[in-house]
Amino acid sequence: MGSFVVVVLKLWLQIILSPLFLVLIIVVGWQYRRMQRMSQGLFPTNRNMYIRSTLLSTLVGIAGGVAGSAGLLGLGVDLARMGIAYLFITAILLMLIHPRFLCFAYAGGIISVSHLVFGWPDVSVGQLMGLVAVLHMVESMLIYFSGHIDPMPVYVQTERHGVVGGFNLQKFWPIPLVAVMSVVDPRTASTGITLPDWWRAGWWALFHDSSGVPSSVSYVLLPIIAILGYGEVTTTASPRQKSKVSARNLFCFSLVLLILSVMASRNPHLCILPALFGPLGHELVIWLGIKAESEATPSYVMPERGVMILEVLPGSTAAQAGLKRGDVVVGVNGLTVNSREEMEALLRYYGGELQLEICREGQAFSSSFARKPGQSLGIVLVPDPGEEGVRRRHAAFRSQRFLNWLKRFLR
């Protein structure tokens, strides 16, 4: 057992130090920088914020890779028995239909149903859907711990409430994983692992699936590098509240799918359960999020008195003065403000010393601080009624331009 853990840790460290993982980090950083540039013309931003987001996502992604590797190895997910090539090809084809279908839950479900109905491709449904469950479980953990960090403020056009303030939660995590693949001929393996007898006796939950495993099989530890992503818009809850609910729903989906996958690996008659629950359960998670967002009242709208702060830029003058998201500014240097236009005009007029009258959760207080002439305060205010906003889109919207280019290229 000790030697097995040492081999896993060494391989996992090699992944992190590999040039390919560095390329993945650069890709993630490029995505964050691109998002920051899109918002610079609308809201004040820290020009180096993308570096912080990239480093944080990398660290969280590495931690997620530890959890994911433990899940894949602990459950006995065998990459040789799930048709990885079919999984990726199906996911890409589904992406061409609609970007939101770029998810292994849909691709795995389709492949599993095809196997059960037509006998092709030859895959282990329990193994395949077990992989899908583990990846989504890791994603739920990443969303819970970091999905709310550095949200992008947006103005959203809604049908019921007009233009409201909100946040675009967009995250990318580079994930280093270690998994097992079975091989019949040990000579084809660069890293062979002989399993202890108590493992062969059934310790791995997915090890003895319905198709059987030869007792003489050898195992290869394989490095896997992936990117997990998360994106949604919230106007009715704080980024932290929204990410917690999304993580909880996704974790419950993953746990149920994992249980069904283990059951299917033991009983071939139950394979239809994870095959159907994968895509249908994922649709349920999405529907619950949309339903909760559409039925709740927007949180970031202009109050009857004062103006509400939608976001405070980290490290800004406002942040150093103790201002927070959701604070309502009712006065500037003794003058009452009741619109975003009035607030911005007063901030332009007054330089040097500023005294803001703040209302936070029903409690009134004053905040006094100094700033240099022309220096940005570092706050984003909620929109005034009648302002223009962007319509809510699915998280995968940014992939649409790439898809349009790809379709033109293939013609």
XYZ file of C-alpha atoms in Angstrom:
411
model
C 0.000 0.000 0.000
C 2.803 2.418 0.908
C 4.671 1.863 -2.365
C 1.440 2.384 -4.321
C 0.837 5.756 -2.646
C 4.437 6.826 -3.309
C 4.125 5.979 -7.022
C 0.847 7.921 -7.242
C 2.319 10.991 -5.537
C 5.398 10.969 -7.769
C 3.311 10.723 -10.928
C 0.941 13.419 -9.703
C 3.913 15.738 -8.994
C 5.283 15.069 -12.479
C 1.963 16.212 -13.925
C 2.079 19.522 -12.041
C 5.653 20.200 -13.192
C 5.039 19.152 -16.794
C 5.083 21.722 -19.652
C 1.560 20.672 -20.657
C 0.137 21.651 -17.274
C 1.935 24.995 -17.566
C 0.276 25.505 -20.943
C -3.069 24.794 -19.308
C -2.368 27.436 -16.652
C -1.531 29.936 -19.393
C -4.810 29.140 -21.148
C -6.722 29.725 -17.905
C -4.879 33.015 -17.370
C -5.690 34.092 -20.915
C -9.374 33.428 -20.283
C -9.357 35.506 -17.100
C -7.478 38.340 -18.806
C -9.963 38.301 -21.668
C -12.871 38.508 -19.225
C -11.188 41.391 -17.395
C -10.642 43.336 -20.611
C -14.325 42.926 -21.476
C -15.325 44.556 -18.188
C -12.690 47.324 -18.087
C -14.727 49.599 -20.317
C -17.775 49.241 -18.088
C -16.473 49.061 -14.516
C -13.281 49.955 -12.646
C -10.962 46.964 -12.391
C -7.543 46.150 -11.032
C -5.336 45.645 -14.102
C -3.565 42.668 -12.477
C -6.699 40.991 -11.129
C -6.447 38.218 -13.736
C -3.085 37.135 -12.280
C -4.622 36.688 -8.843
C -7.564 34.778 -10.331
C -5.224 32.504 -12.304
C -3.006 31.680 -9.330
C -5.990 31.031 -7.076
C -7.706 28.819 -9.662
C -4.481 26.860 -10.157
C -4.054 26.211 -6.433
C -7.702 25.245 -6.012
C -7.512 23.098 -9.155
C -4.486 21.222 -7.796
C -6.408 20.530 -4.584
C -9.319 19.347 -6.699
C -6.937 17.075 -8.578
C -5.937 15.428 -5.298
C -9.591 14.812 -4.422
C -10.412 13.630 -7.940
C -7.445 11.264 -8.099
C -8.401 9.807 -4.720
C -11.938 9.277 -5.997
C -10.904 7.653 -9.270
C -8.319 5.370 -7.643
C -10.374 4.625 -4.545
C -13.450 3.624 -6.548
C -11.438 1.668 -9.088
C -12.462 3.614 -12.195
C -10.755 1.819 -15.082
C -10.134 4.088 -18.078
C -9.658 1.120 -20.412
C -13.282 0.030 -20.051
C -15.265 3.191 -20.682
C -14.520 4.346 -24.242
C -12.730 7.623 -23.528
C -12.413 8.401 -27.250
C -16.163 7.937 -27.760
C -16.822 10.172 -24.752
C -14.792 13.096 -26.129
C -16.119 12.752 -29.679
C -19.726 12.652 -28.475
C -19.167 15.673 -26.227
C -17.749 17.685 -29.142
C -20.659 16.730 -31.400
C -23.135 17.761 -28.700
C -21.295 21.083 -28.341
C -21.958 21.778 -32.034
C -25.677 21.363 -31.356
C -25.600 23.733 -28.370
C -22.694 24.884 -26.186
C -24.455 23.972 -22.944
C -24.414 20.298 -23.946
C -20.607 20.264 -23.692
C -20.780 18.058 -20.618
C -19.784 14.453 -19.975
C -23.130 13.820 -18.253
C -24.909 14.080 -21.619
C -22.192 12.336 -23.648
C -21.850 9.512 -21.110
C -25.605 9.000 -20.992
C -25.893 8.774 -24.783
C -22.993 6.310 -25.067
C -24.399 4.175 -22.254
C -27.886 4.035 -23.783
C -26.379 3.196 -27.172
C -24.439 0.341 -25.567
C -27.525 -1.020 -23.829
C -29.822 -0.742 -26.864
C -27.500 -1.535 -29.793
C -24.565 -3.233 -28.067
C -22.195 -0.549 -29.387
C -19.794 0.821 -28.317
C -18.465 -1.873 -25.998
C -18.165 0.006 -22.703
C -18.739 -0.602 -19.020
C -21.693 1.599 -18.099
C -20.817 1.506 -14.405
C -17.225 2.589 -15.062
C -18.204 5.300 -17.549
C -20.913 6.916 -15.449
C -18.729 6.483 -12.347
C -16.112 8.688 -14.041
C -18.802 11.268 -14.852
C -19.965 11.224 -11.226
C -16.465 11.726 -9.798
C -15.674 14.637 -12.145
C -18.926 16.394 -11.263
C -18.327 15.793 -7.572
C -14.917 17.462 -7.865
C -16.533 20.333 -9.751
C -19.116 20.799 -6.985
C -16.317 21.060 -4.400
C -14.446 23.621 -6.487
C -17.607 25.681 -6.910
C -18.287 25.580 -3.176
C -14.818 26.743 -2.148
C -13.972 29.218 -4.910
C -16.914 29.738 -7.269
C -17.818 33.016 -5.556
C -14.360 34.613 -5.590
C -13.731 37.634 -7.854
C -17.212 37.819 -9.423
C -17.738 40.164 -12.364
C -20.460 42.807 -11.813
C -23.000 43.035 -14.632
C -26.213 44.861 -15.477
C -28.853 42.341 -16.516
C -32.033 42.996 -18.489
C -34.888 40.978 -16.954
C -38.474 40.653 -18.156
C -40.168 41.252 -14.806
C -37.919 43.830 -13.132
C -36.173 45.688 -15.951
C -32.441 46.319 -15.577
C -30.950 45.020 -12.314
C -27.482 44.521 -10.954
C -25.932 41.098 -10.704
C -22.770 39.047 -10.956
C -21.296 36.826 -13.603
C -19.647 33.889 -11.826
C -17.074 32.473 -14.226
C -14.329 30.071 -13.169
C -11.766 27.815 -14.830
C -9.652 25.259 -12.965
C -6.689 23.244 -14.353
C -6.989 19.766 -12.863
C -4.105 17.232 -12.578
C -5.499 13.705 -12.191
C -4.085 10.219 -11.792
C -6.205 7.239 -12.835
C -5.825 3.513 -13.509
C -6.069 1.673 -16.818
C -6.072 -2.103 -17.074
C -3.875 -3.884 -19.641
C -3.751 -7.591 -20.431
C -0.085 -7.558 -21.511
C 2.140 -6.089 -18.751
C 4.868 -5.385 -21.305
C 2.730 -2.598 -22.752
C 2.785 -0.779 -19.416
C 5.516 1.675 -18.508
C 4.347 1.699 -14.893
C 2.854 -1.611 -13.820
C 1.097 -2.015 -10.471
C 0.306 -5.336 -8.841
C -2.804 -5.024 -6.699
C -2.859 -6.561 -3.198
C -5.114 -9.586 -2.702
C -7.542 -7.672 -0.489
C -8.124 -5.208 -3.323
C -8.873 -8.041 -5.734
C -11.306 -9.431 -3.181
C -13.615 -6.490 -3.837
C -12.365 -3.384 -2.034
C -12.773 -1.261 -5.157
C -16.440 -0.354 -5.496
C -16.326 -0.406 -9.308
C -13.612 -3.050 -9.685
C -15.815 -6.122 -10.196
C -18.323 -4.879 -12.728
C -20.799 -6.932 -14.734
C -18.395 -7.705 -17.594
C -15.747 -9.280 -15.353
C -12.052 -8.553 -14.966
C -9.328 -11.129 -15.738
C -7.376 -12.112 -12.646
C -4.082 -11.781 -14.533
C -4.661 -8.219 -15.647
C -2.016 -5.560 -14.950
C -2.597 -1.913 -14.216
C -1.048 1.307 -15.478
C -1.197 4.626 -13.721
C -2.073 7.316 -16.254
C -1.682 11.095 -15.899
C -4.745 13.091 -16.951
C -4.852 16.854 -17.370
C -8.199 18.579 -17.690
C -9.965 21.917 -17.289
C -13.185 22.188 -15.333
C -15.342 25.274 -15.734
C -18.262 26.919 -14.000
C -20.426 29.827 -15.062
C -23.761 31.372 -14.174
C -25.327 34.762 -13.510
C -26.990 35.708 -10.246
C -29.200 38.730 -9.595
C -31.159 37.433 -6.605
C -28.425 36.280 -4.233
C -24.868 37.101 -3.278
C -22.117 35.269 -5.197
C -21.357 33.226 -2.070
C -24.977 32.191 -1.571
C -25.409 31.340 -5.240
C -22.253 29.228 -5.454
C -23.165 27.333 -2.278
C -26.602 26.410 -3.637
C -25.185 25.421 -7.025
C -22.463 23.326 -5.385
C -25.008 21.588 -3.158
C -27.295 20.694 -6.072
C -24.401 19.451 -8.193
C -22.975 17.408 -5.315
C -26.339 15.720 -4.690
C -26.586 14.898 -8.395
C -23.048 13.479 -8.369
C -23.656 11.387 -5.259
C -26.845 9.825 -6.631
C -25.155 9.142 -9.975
C -22.202 7.533 -8.204
C -24.470 5.247 -6.173
C -26.360 4.207 -9.308
C -23.040 3.574 -11.111
C -21.813 1.297 -8.320
C -25.125 -0.576 -8.380
C -24.870 -0.960 -12.158
C -21.319 -2.298 -11.878
C -22.634 -5.084 -9.628
C -25.881 -5.823 -11.457
C -26.116 -5.485 -15.277
C -29.899 -5.148 -15.114
C -29.490 -1.783 -13.353
C -27.241 -0.179 -15.996
C -30.155 1.764 -17.449
C -30.476 3.761 -14.207
C -27.176 5.715 -14.350
C -27.435 5.905 -18.154
C -30.708 7.836 -17.914
C -30.057 9.703 -14.684
C -26.803 11.231 -15.992
C -28.359 13.584 -18.577
C -31.798 13.863 -16.939
C -30.390 14.586 -13.487
C -28.058 17.216 -14.926
C -31.012 18.872 -16.647
C -32.802 18.878 -13.294
C -29.872 20.692 -11.657
C -29.972 23.364 -14.379
C -33.767 23.691 -14.137
C -33.629 24.155 -10.375
C -31.110 26.977 -10.767
C -33.154 28.749 -13.430
C -36.376 28.314 -11.444
C -34.859 29.738 -8.253
C -33.414 32.711 -10.132
C -36.628 33.546 -11.994
C -38.945 33.289 -8.990
C -36.875 35.253 -6.468
C -36.781 39.037 -6.142
C -33.614 40.766 -7.457
C -31.275 41.822 -4.665
C -29.290 44.529 -6.456
C -31.784 47.261 -7.403
C -31.879 50.954 -6.613
C -33.473 51.500 -3.165
C -36.138 54.112 -2.470
C -33.551 56.247 -0.660
C -29.864 56.431 -1.542
C -27.851 54.355 -3.986
C -26.692 50.781 -3.497
C -23.125 49.589 -4.014
C -23.073 46.554 -6.294
C -19.365 45.767 -5.897
C -16.223 47.113 -4.232
C -12.934 46.600 -6.040
C -10.439 44.702 -3.825
C -7.610 46.945 -2.660
C -9.407 50.132 -3.752
C -9.944 53.294 -1.707
C -13.514 52.186 -0.958
C -12.334 48.765 0.218
C -9.738 50.339 2.511
C -12.463 52.591 3.911
C -14.541 49.538 4.834
C -17.286 49.822 2.207
C -18.928 46.530 1.244
C -21.152 45.037 -1.400
C -24.805 45.875 -0.652
C -24.086 49.074 1.315
C -26.496 51.947 0.589
C -24.959 55.423 0.294
C -27.503 58.042 1.372
C -25.228 61.116 1.470
C -21.899 62.515 0.265
C -20.328 65.351 2.282
C -23.719 66.262 3.712
C -25.591 66.192 0.388
C -28.326 63.640 -0.234
C -27.991 61.248 -3.186
C -30.811 59.230 -4.717
C -29.470 58.177 -8.115
C -26.324 56.784 -9.648
C -25.932 59.932 -11.738
C -26.032 62.156 -8.622
C -23.535 59.952 -6.831
C -21.056 59.971 -9.711
C -21.419 63.749 -10.128
C -20.637 64.374 -6.450
C -17.640 62.054 -6.536
C -16.288 63.955 -9.534
C -16.893 67.309 -7.827
C -15.375 66.526 -4.459
C -11.708 65.646 -4.257
C -9.600 65.018 -1.173
C -11.716 64.405 1.923
C -14.960 62.479 1.535
C -17.593 61.667 4.117
C -20.173 59.089 3.098
C -23.362 58.392 5.013
C -23.915 54.632 4.807
C -26.821 52.345 5.660
C -25.833 48.696 6.100
C -28.526 46.148 6.999
C -30.591 48.840 8.693
C -27.672 50.346 10.627
C -26.537 53.904 9.754
C -22.929 55.057 10.073
C -20.413 57.453 8.504
C -17.195 56.665 6.671
C -14.581 59.381 6.196
C -11.462 59.001 4.079
C -9.187 60.894 1.712
C -8.403 60.240 -1.907
C -6.234 61.881 -4.532
C -7.918 64.173 -7.074
C -9.256 62.113 -9.951
C -8.599 58.822 -8.158
C -11.318 56.228 -8.643
C -13.200 55.246 -5.525
C -13.319 51.663 -6.749
C -17.055 50.997 -6.510
C -19.734 49.819 -8.921
C -23.266 51.097 -8.268
C -26.487 49.285 -9.135
C -28.171 50.611 -12.297
C -30.791 53.311 -12.270
C -34.252 52.338 -13.562
C -34.357 52.562 -17.344
C -30.664 51.945 -17.945
C -29.545 49.468 -20.551
C -28.289 46.046 -19.539
C -27.184 42.798 -21.073
C -29.639 39.968 -21.436
C -29.010 36.880 -19.361
C -27.167 34.201 -21.261
C -26.061 30.650 -20.554
C -22.565 30.262 -19.143
C -21.359 28.704 -22.375
C -22.279 31.790 -24.444
C -18.638 32.743 -24.941
C -18.073 29.475 -26.787
C -20.662 30.436 -29.412
C -18.314 32.663 -31.419
C -15.775 29.818 -31.625
C -18.517 27.428 -32.735
C -19.680 29.823 -35.451
C -16.091 30.079 -36.724
C -15.703 26.288 -36.617
C -18.902 25.760 -38.606
C -17.739 28.249 -41.271
C -14.332 26.559 -41.400
C -15.859 23.105 -41.933
C -18.039 24.225 -44.822
